[in-house]
Amino acid sequence: MTRAALVLLLLVTSLLLNQSLEARPVGAKGSFSIMSQSSPEMNELHAHFAASRHFSLGAQFLRLDTKAPRLYAGLAQANLLIHRWNHPSFQANIYAMGGLGQGRSDGRYALVGMAGAQADMEDQRFYGMLAYNSYLSRLIPNFHSYTARAGFAPYIGEFHEFHSWVILQYVFKPGFQERHSVTPLFRFFYRNMLAEIGVSLTGSFQFNFVTEF
Amino acid sequence: MKHKIWISLLGLLVLPFLVSAEVIDIQVDGMVCAFCAQRIESSFNKQEAVDRVDVNLSERTVTLFIREGKSLSEEVIAKITRDSGYKLRALHRRP
């Protein structure tokens, strides 16, 4: 399969599926990962164990500020690597995520479900991602988010060096006050730690962190 | 007698340099970022037979320094690479 055909396939799949900002939803077999995403509207904390290279199981803690009252939730979540293309010069992935748990909002409790999918592709210089995420509960109106990301590395570092990326992120969140957001992000990673920091064009701060061990 | 002891001690000192441990170079498909390489390094470092792991990210190669008296088959190396989420493209054992 040519690279162009693969990119097209990932784009189509992503448009049909859904998103998460997790850098790698499924780690190496037997590894643990901790991922967090923080913005004024939303906080997510994930802790996952990869039972195989295709499947990880974990927990997610969530704070969500939509137009409805604030939602707090704890969910058990499963991430599935549907397919990975390992090529000498690039890697591409399609993931699906699903979770179920309990939420609290305005003194009321109810089940919360989540579903998502992510498609990404990167080489040493360029990175792209499309994703969709949804949270369903009686406590809030159904929440959906659509994310697209494109990034590049200003320099190619060696393994033990400090790596930097510049990423432009667009998110469409129909349930939020700010439905559209564009955020330039700087991604840094060193060994097993990855951090992203950025401020949206309307001034919302975002910080994401991933580590795997 | 003293002469023989000195020869034996000298032999013990030189022996590790004469009997070199095995070195294996592998090429890994999909190892395009330091985060990916970290997974592979970590997975191989967990192996008892592996003394040291060197990663060359720009060449997408990993060099495995095997402990003396130990070995690592191609099948095991391929499985560790696969379980880390990547694909073994080529393997070369240094003479």
Coordinates of N, CA, C and O in Angstrom, one line a residue, chain A residues 25-144:
Chain A
P25 N -2.6 5.2 22.9 CA -3.6 4.6 23.9 C -3.2 3.1 24.3 O -3.7 2.7 25.3
V26 N -2.4 2.4 23.5 CA -1.9 1.1 23.9 C -0.4 1.1 23.9 O 0.2 1.3 22.9
G27 N 0.2 0.7 25.0 CA 1.7 0.7 25.1 C 2.2 -0.7 24.8 O 1.5 -1.5 24.3
A28 N 3.5 -0.8 25.1 CA 4.1 -2.1 24.9 C 3.5 -3.2 25.9 O 3.1 -2.8 27.0
K29 N 3.5 -4.4 25.5 CA 2.9 -5.5 26.3 C 3.6 -5.5 27.7 O 4.8 -5.4 27.8
G30 N 2.7 -5.4 28.7 CA 3.2 -5.5 30.1 C 3.6 -4.1 30.7 O 4.1 -4.0 31.8
S31 N 3.4 -3.0 29.9 CA 3.7 -1.7 30.4 C 2.6 -1.0 31.0 O 1.4 -1.3 30.8
F32 N 2.9 0.0 31.9 CA 1.9 0.8 32.5 C 2.1 2.2 31.9 O 3.2 2.6 31.6
S33 N 1.0 2.9 31.8 CA 1.1 4.3 31.3 C 0.1 5.2 32.1 O -0.9 4.8 32.5
I34 N 0.6 6.4 32.3 CA -0.3 7.4 32.9 C -0.4 8.6 32.0 O 0.7 9.1 31.4
M35 N -1.6 9.1 31.7 CA -1.8 10.1 30.8 C -2.7 11.2 31.4 O -3.7 10.8 32.0
S36 N -2.4 12.4 31.2 CA -3.3 13.4 31.7 C -3.5 14.5 30.6 O -2.6 14.8 29.8
Q37 N -4.7 15.1 30.7 CA -5.0 16.2 29.8 C -5.7 17.3 30.6 O -6.7 16.9 31.2
S38 N -5.3 18.5 30.5 CA -5.9 19.5 31.3 C -6.1 20.8 30.5 O -5.2 21.2 29.8
S39 N -7.3 21.3 30.6 CA -7.7 22.6 30.0 C -8.8 23.1 30.9 O -9.3 22.4 31.8
P40 N -9.1 24.4 30.8 CA -10.1 25.0 31.7 C -11.5 24.3 31.6 O -12.2 24.2 32.6
E41 N -11.8 23.7 30.5 CA -13.1 23.0 30.3 C -13.1 21.5 30.7 O -14.1 20.9 30.9
M42 N -11.9 20.9 30.8 CA -11.8 19.5 30.9 C -10.5 19.0 31.5 O -9.5 19.6 31.2
N43 N -10.6 18.0 32.4 CA -9.5 17.3 32.9 C -9.7 15.9 32.8 O -10.7 15.3 33.1
E44 N -8.7 15.2 32.2 CA -8.7 13.7 32.1 C -7.5 13.2 32.7 O -6.4 13.7 32.5
L45 N -7.6 12.1 33.5 CA -6.4 11.4 34.0 C -6.7 9.9 33.7 O -7.7 9.3 34.1
H46 N -5.7 9.3 33.0 CA -5.8 7.9 32.6 C -4.7 7.1 33.2 O -3.5 7.6 33.2
A47 N -5.0 5.9 33.7 CA -3.9 5.0 34.2 C -4.2 3.7 33.5 O -5.3 3.1 33.6
H48 N -3.3 3.1 32.7 CA -3.6 2.0 31.9 C -2.5 0.9 32.0 O -1.3 1.2 32.2
F49 N -2.9 -0.4 31.8 CA -2.0 -1.5 31.8 C -2.2 -2.1 30.4 O -3.3 -2.5 30.0
A50 N -1.1 -2.3 29.7 CA -1.2 -3.0 28.4 C -1.1 -4.5 28.5 O 0.0 -5.0 28.8
A51 N -2.2 -5.2 28.4 CA -2.2 -6.7 28.5 C -1.5 -7.3 27.3 O -1.0 -8.4 27.4
S52 N -1.6 -6.7 26.2 CA -0.9 -7.1 25.0 C -0.6 -5.9 24.1 O -0.9 -4.8 24.5
R53 N 0.0 -6.1 23.0 CA 0.3 -4.9 22.2 C -0.9 -4.4 21.5 O -0.9 -3.3 20.9
H54 N -2.0 -5.1 21.6 CA -3.3 -4.6 21.0 C -4.3 -4.1 21.9 O -5.3 -3.5 21.5
F55 N -4.1 -4.4 23.2 CA -5.2 -4.1 24.2 C -4.7 -3.6 25.5 O -3.7 -4.1 26.1
S56 N -5.3 -2.5 26.0 CA -4.9 -2.0 27.3 C -6.2 -1.8 28.1 O -7.2 -1.4 27.5
L57 N -6.1 -1.9 29.4 CA -7.2 -1.8 30.3 C -6.8 -0.8 31.4 O -5.7 -0.9 31.9
G58 N -7.7 0.1 31.8 CA -7.4 1.0 32.8 C -8.5 1.8 33.4 O -9.7 1.4 33.2
A59 N -8.2 2.9 34.0 CA -9.2 3.8 34.6 C -9.1 5.2 34.1 O -8.0 5.6 33.8
Q60 N -10.2 5.9 34.0 CA -10.2 7.3 33.6 C -10.9 8.1 34.7 O -12.0 7.7 35.1
F61 N -10.4 9.2 35.1 CA -11.1 10.2 35.9 C -11.3 11.5 35.1 O -10.3 11.9 34.5
L62 N -12.5 12.0 35.2 CA -12.8 13.0 34.3 C -13.6 14.2 35.0 O -14.4 14.0 35.9
R63 N -13.2 15.4 34.6 CA -14.0 16.6 35.0 C -14.4 17.3 33.6 O -13.5 17.5 32.8
L64 N -15.6 17.5 33.5 CA -16.1 18.1 32.2 C -17.0 19.3 32.5 O -18.0 19.2 33.2
D65 N -16.6 20.5 31.9 CA -17.5 21.7 32.1 C -18.1 22.0 30.8 O -17.5 22.7 30.0
T66 N -19.3 21.5 30.5 CA -20.0 21.8 29.3 C -21.0 23.0 29.7 O -20.9 23.6 30.8
K67 N -21.9 23.2 28.8 CA -22.9 24.2 29.1 C -23.8 23.8 30.3 O -24.4 24.6 31.0
A68 N -23.9 22.4 30.5 CA -24.6 21.8 31.6 C -23.8 21.9 32.9 O -22.6 22.3 32.8
P69 N -24.3 21.6 34.0 CA -23.5 21.6 35.3 C -22.3 20.7 35.1 O -22.3 19.8 34.3
R70 N -21.3 21.0 35.9 CA -20.0 20.3 35.8 C -20.2 18.8 36.1 O -20.9 18.4 37.0
L71 N -19.5 18.0 35.3 CA -19.6 16.5 35.5 C -18.3 16.0 36.1 O -17.2 16.3 35.5
Y72 N -18.3 15.2 37.1 CA -17.2 14.4 37.5 C -17.5 12.9 37.3 O -18.6 12.5 37.6
A73 N -16.5 12.2 36.8 CA -16.8 10.8 36.5 C -15.6 9.9 36.7 O -14.4 10.4 36.5
G74 N -15.8 8.7 37.0 CA -14.7 7.7 37.0 C -15.2 6.5 36.2 O -16.3 6.0 36.3
L75 N -14.3 6.1 35.2 CA -14.7 5.1 34.3 C -13.6 4.0 34.2 O -12.4 4.3 34.3
A76 N -14.1 2.8 34.0 CA -13.1 1.7 33.5 C -13.1 1.8 32.0 O -14.1 2.0 31.4
Q77 N -11.9 1.8 31.5 CA -11.8 2.0 30.0 C -10.9 1.0 29.4 O -9.9 0.5 29.9
A78 N -11.3 0.6 28.2 CA -10.5 -0.4 27.4 C -10.1 0.3 26.1 O -10.9 1.0 25.5
N79 N -8.8 0.2 25.8 CA -8.3 0.7 24.5 C -7.8 -0.4 23.6 O -7.2 -1.4 24.1
L80 N -8.2 -0.3 22.3 CA -7.8 -1.4 21.4 C -7.1 -0.8 20.2 O -7.5 0.2 19.6
L81 N -5.9 -1.4 19.9 CA -5.2 -1.0 18.7 C -5.8 -1.9 17.6 O -5.5 -3.1 17.6
I82 N -6.5 -1.3 16.7 CA -7.2 -2.1 15.7 C -6.2 -2.5 14.6 O -6.1 -3.6 14.2
H83 N -5.3 -1.5 14.3 CA -4.3 -1.9 13.3 C -3.1 -0.9 13.4 O -3.3 0.2 13.6
R84 N -1.9 -1.5 13.2 CA -0.7 -0.6 13.1 C 0.0 -1.0 11.9 O 0.2 -2.1 11.5
W85 N 0.5 0.1 11.2 CA 1.4 -0.1 10.0 C 2.8 0.3 10.5 O 3.0 1.5 10.8
N86 N 3.7 -0.7 10.5 CA 5.1 -0.4 10.9 C 5.9 -0.4 9.6 O 6.1 -1.5 8.9
H87 N 6.3 0.7 9.2 CA 7.1 0.9 7.9 C 8.5 1.4 8.3 O 8.6 2.0 9.4
P88 N 9.5 1.1 7.5 CA 10.8 1.6 7.9 C 10.9 3.1 8.2 O 11.6 3.5 9.1
S89 N 10.1 3.9 7.5 CA 10.2 5.3 7.8 C 9.0 6.0 8.4 O 9.0 7.2 8.7
F90 N 7.9 5.2 8.7 CA 6.8 5.8 9.4 C 6.0 4.8 10.1 O 6.2 3.6 9.9
Q91 N 5.1 5.3 11.0 CA 4.2 4.4 11.7 C 2.8 5.0 11.6 O 2.7 6.2 11.7
A92 N 1.8 4.2 11.5 CA 0.4 4.7 11.5 C -0.5 3.7 12.3 O -0.2 2.5 12.4
N93 N -1.5 4.3 12.9 CA -2.3 3.5 13.9 C -3.7 3.8 13.8 O -4.1 5.0 13.5
I94 N -4.6 2.9 14.1 CA -6.0 3.1 14.3 C -6.4 2.5 15.6 O -6.1 1.3 15.9
Y95 N -7.0 3.3 16.5 CA -7.4 2.8 17.8 C -8.9 3.0 18.0 O -9.5 3.9 17.4
A96 N -9.4 2.2 18.9 CA -10.8 2.4 19.4 C -10.8 2.4 20.9 O -10.0 1.6 21.5
M97 N -11.6 3.2 21.5 CA -11.6 3.2 23.0 C -13.1 3.1 23.5 O -14.0 3.7 22.8
G98 N -13.3 2.5 24.6 CA -14.6 2.4 25.2 C -14.6 2.4 26.7 O -13.6 1.8 27.2
G99 N -15.5 2.9 27.4 CA -15.5 2.9 28.8 C -16.9 3.1 29.4 O -17.8 3.5 28.8
L100 N -17.0 2.6 30.7 CA -18.2 2.7 31.4 C -17.9 3.0 32.9 O -17.0 2.4 33.4
G101 N -18.7 3.9 33.5 CA -18.4 4.2 34.9 C -19.6 5.0 35.5 O -20.7 5.0 34.9
Q102 N -19.3 5.7 36.6 CA -20.2 6.4 37.4 C -19.9 7.9 37.3 O -18.7 8.3 37.4
G103 N -20.9 8.7 37.2 CA -20.7 10.2 37.1 C -21.5 10.9 38.2 O -22.5 10.3 38.7
R104 N -21.1 12.1 38.5 CA -21.8 12.9 39.5 C -21.9 14.3 38.9 O -20.9 14.9 38.5
S105 N -23.1 14.9 39.0 CA -23.2 16.3 38.5 C -24.4 16.9 39.2 O -25.5 16.3 39.3
D106 N -24.1 18.0 39.9 CA -25.2 18.8 40.5 C -25.9 17.9 41.6 O -27.1 18.0 41.7
G107 N -25.1 17.1 42.3 CA -25.7 16.2 43.4 C -26.4 15.0 42.9 O -26.9 14.2 43.7
R108 N -26.4 14.7 41.6 CA -27.1 13.5 41.0 C -26.0 12.6 40.5 O -24.9 13.0 40.1
Y109 N -26.3 11.3 40.6 CA -25.4 10.2 40.1 C -26.1 9.4 39.0 O -27.3 9.2 39.0
A110 N -25.2 9.0 38.0 CA -25.8 8.2 36.9 C -24.6 7.6 36.2 O -23.4 7.9 36.4
L111 N -24.9 6.6 35.3 CA -23.9 5.9 34.5 C -23.4 6.9 33.5 O -24.1 7.8 33.0
V112 N -22.1 6.7 33.2 CA -21.4 7.5 32.1 C -20.7 6.5 31.2 O -20.0 5.6 31.6
G113 N -21.0 6.7 29.9 CA -20.3 5.8 28.9 C -19.4 6.7 28.0 O -19.7 7.8 27.8
M114 N -18.4 6.1 27.5 CA -17.5 6.9 26.6 C -17.2 5.9 25.4 O -17.0 4.7 25.6
A115 N -17.0 6.6 24.3 CA -16.5 5.8 23.1 C -15.7 6.8 22.3 O -15.9 8.0 22.3
G116 N -14.7 6.2 21.7 CA -13.8 7.1 20.9 C -12.9 6.3 20.0 O -12.9 5.1 20.0
A117 N -12.3 7.0 19.1 CA -11.4 6.4 18.1 C -10.4 7.4 17.7 O -10.6 8.6 17.8
Q118 N -9.3 6.9 17.3 CA -8.1 7.8 16.9 C -7.4 7.1 15.8 O -7.2 5.9 15.8
A119 N -7.0 7.9 14.8 CA -6.1 7.5 13.8 C -4.9 8.5 13.7 O -5.1 9.7 13.8
D120 N -3.7 7.9 13.7 CA -2.5 8.8 13.6 C -1.5 8.3 12.7 O -1.5 7.1 12.4
M121 N -0.6 9.1 12.4 CA 0.5 8.7 11.5 C 1.7 9.7 11.8 O 1.5 10.9 11.9
E122 N 2.9 9.1 11.9 CA 4.0 10.0 12.1 C 5.3 9.4 11.5 O 5.4 8.1 11.4
D123 N 6.2 10.2 11.1 CA 7.5 9.8 10.8 C 8.5 10.7 11.7 O 8.0 11.3 12.7
Q124 N 9.7 10.8 11.4 CA 10.6 11.5 12.3 C 10.4 13.0 12.1 O 10.9 13.8 13.0
R125 N 9.7 13.4 11.1 CA 9.6 14.9 10.8 C 8.2 15.4 11.0 O 7.9 16.5 11.4
F126 N 7.2 14.6 10.5 CA 5.8 15.0 10.5 C 4.9 14.1 11.3 O 5.1 12.9 11.5
Y127 N 3.8 14.7 11.8 CA 2.8 14.0 12.6 C 1.4 14.4 12.3 O 1.2 15.6 12.1
G128 N 0.4 13.5 12.2 CA -0.9 13.9 12.0 C -1.9 13.0 12.7 O -1.6 11.9 13.0
M129 N -3.0 13.6 13.2 CA -3.9 12.8 14.0 C -5.4 13.3 13.7 O -5.6 14.5 13.6
L130 N -6.3 12.4 13.6 CA -7.7 12.7 13.6 C -8.4 11.8 14.6 O -8.0 10.6 14.8
A131 N -9.4 12.4 15.4 CA -10.0 11.6 16.4 C -11.4 12.1 16.8 O -11.7 13.3 16.4
Y132 N -12.1 11.3 17.4 CA -13.4 11.6 17.9 C -13.6 11.0 19.3 O -13.2 9.9 19.5
N133 N -14.3 11.7 20.1 CA -14.6 11.3 21.5 C -16.0 11.6 21.9 O -16.5 12.7 21.5
S134 N -16.7 10.7 22.6 CA -18.0 11.1 23.0 C -18.2 10.5 24.4 O -17.7 9.5 24.8
Y135 N -19.0 11.3 25.2 CA -19.4 10.9 26.6 C -20.9 10.9 26.6 O -21.5 12.0 26.2
L136 N -21.5 9.9 27.1 CA -23.0 9.8 27.1 C -23.4 9.5 28.5 O -22.9 8.6 29.2
S137 N -24.4 10.4 29.0 CA -24.9 10.2 30.3 C -26.2 11.0 30.5 O -26.4 12.0 29.7
R138 N -27.0 10.6 31.4 CA -28.3 11.3 31.6 C -28.0 12.6 32.4 O -28.8 13.5 32.4
L139 N -26.8 12.7 32.9 CA -26.4 13.9 33.7 C -26.1 15.1 32.9 O -26.3 16.3 33.3
I140 N -25.7 14.9 31.6 CA -25.3 16.0 30.8 C -25.9 15.7 29.4 O -26.1 14.6 29.0
P141 N -26.0 16.8 28.5 CA -26.3 16.5 27.1 C -25.1 15.7 26.6 O -24.0 15.8 27.0
N142 N -25.4 14.8 25.6 CA -24.4 14.0 25.0 C -23.2 14.9 24.5 O -23.4 16.0 23.9
F143 N -22.0 14.5 24.9 CA -20.8 15.4 24.6 C -20.0 14.7 23.5 O -19.7 13.5 23.5
H144 N -19.7 15.4 22.4 CA -18.9 14.9 21.3 C -17.7 15.9 21.1 O -17.9 17.1 21.2

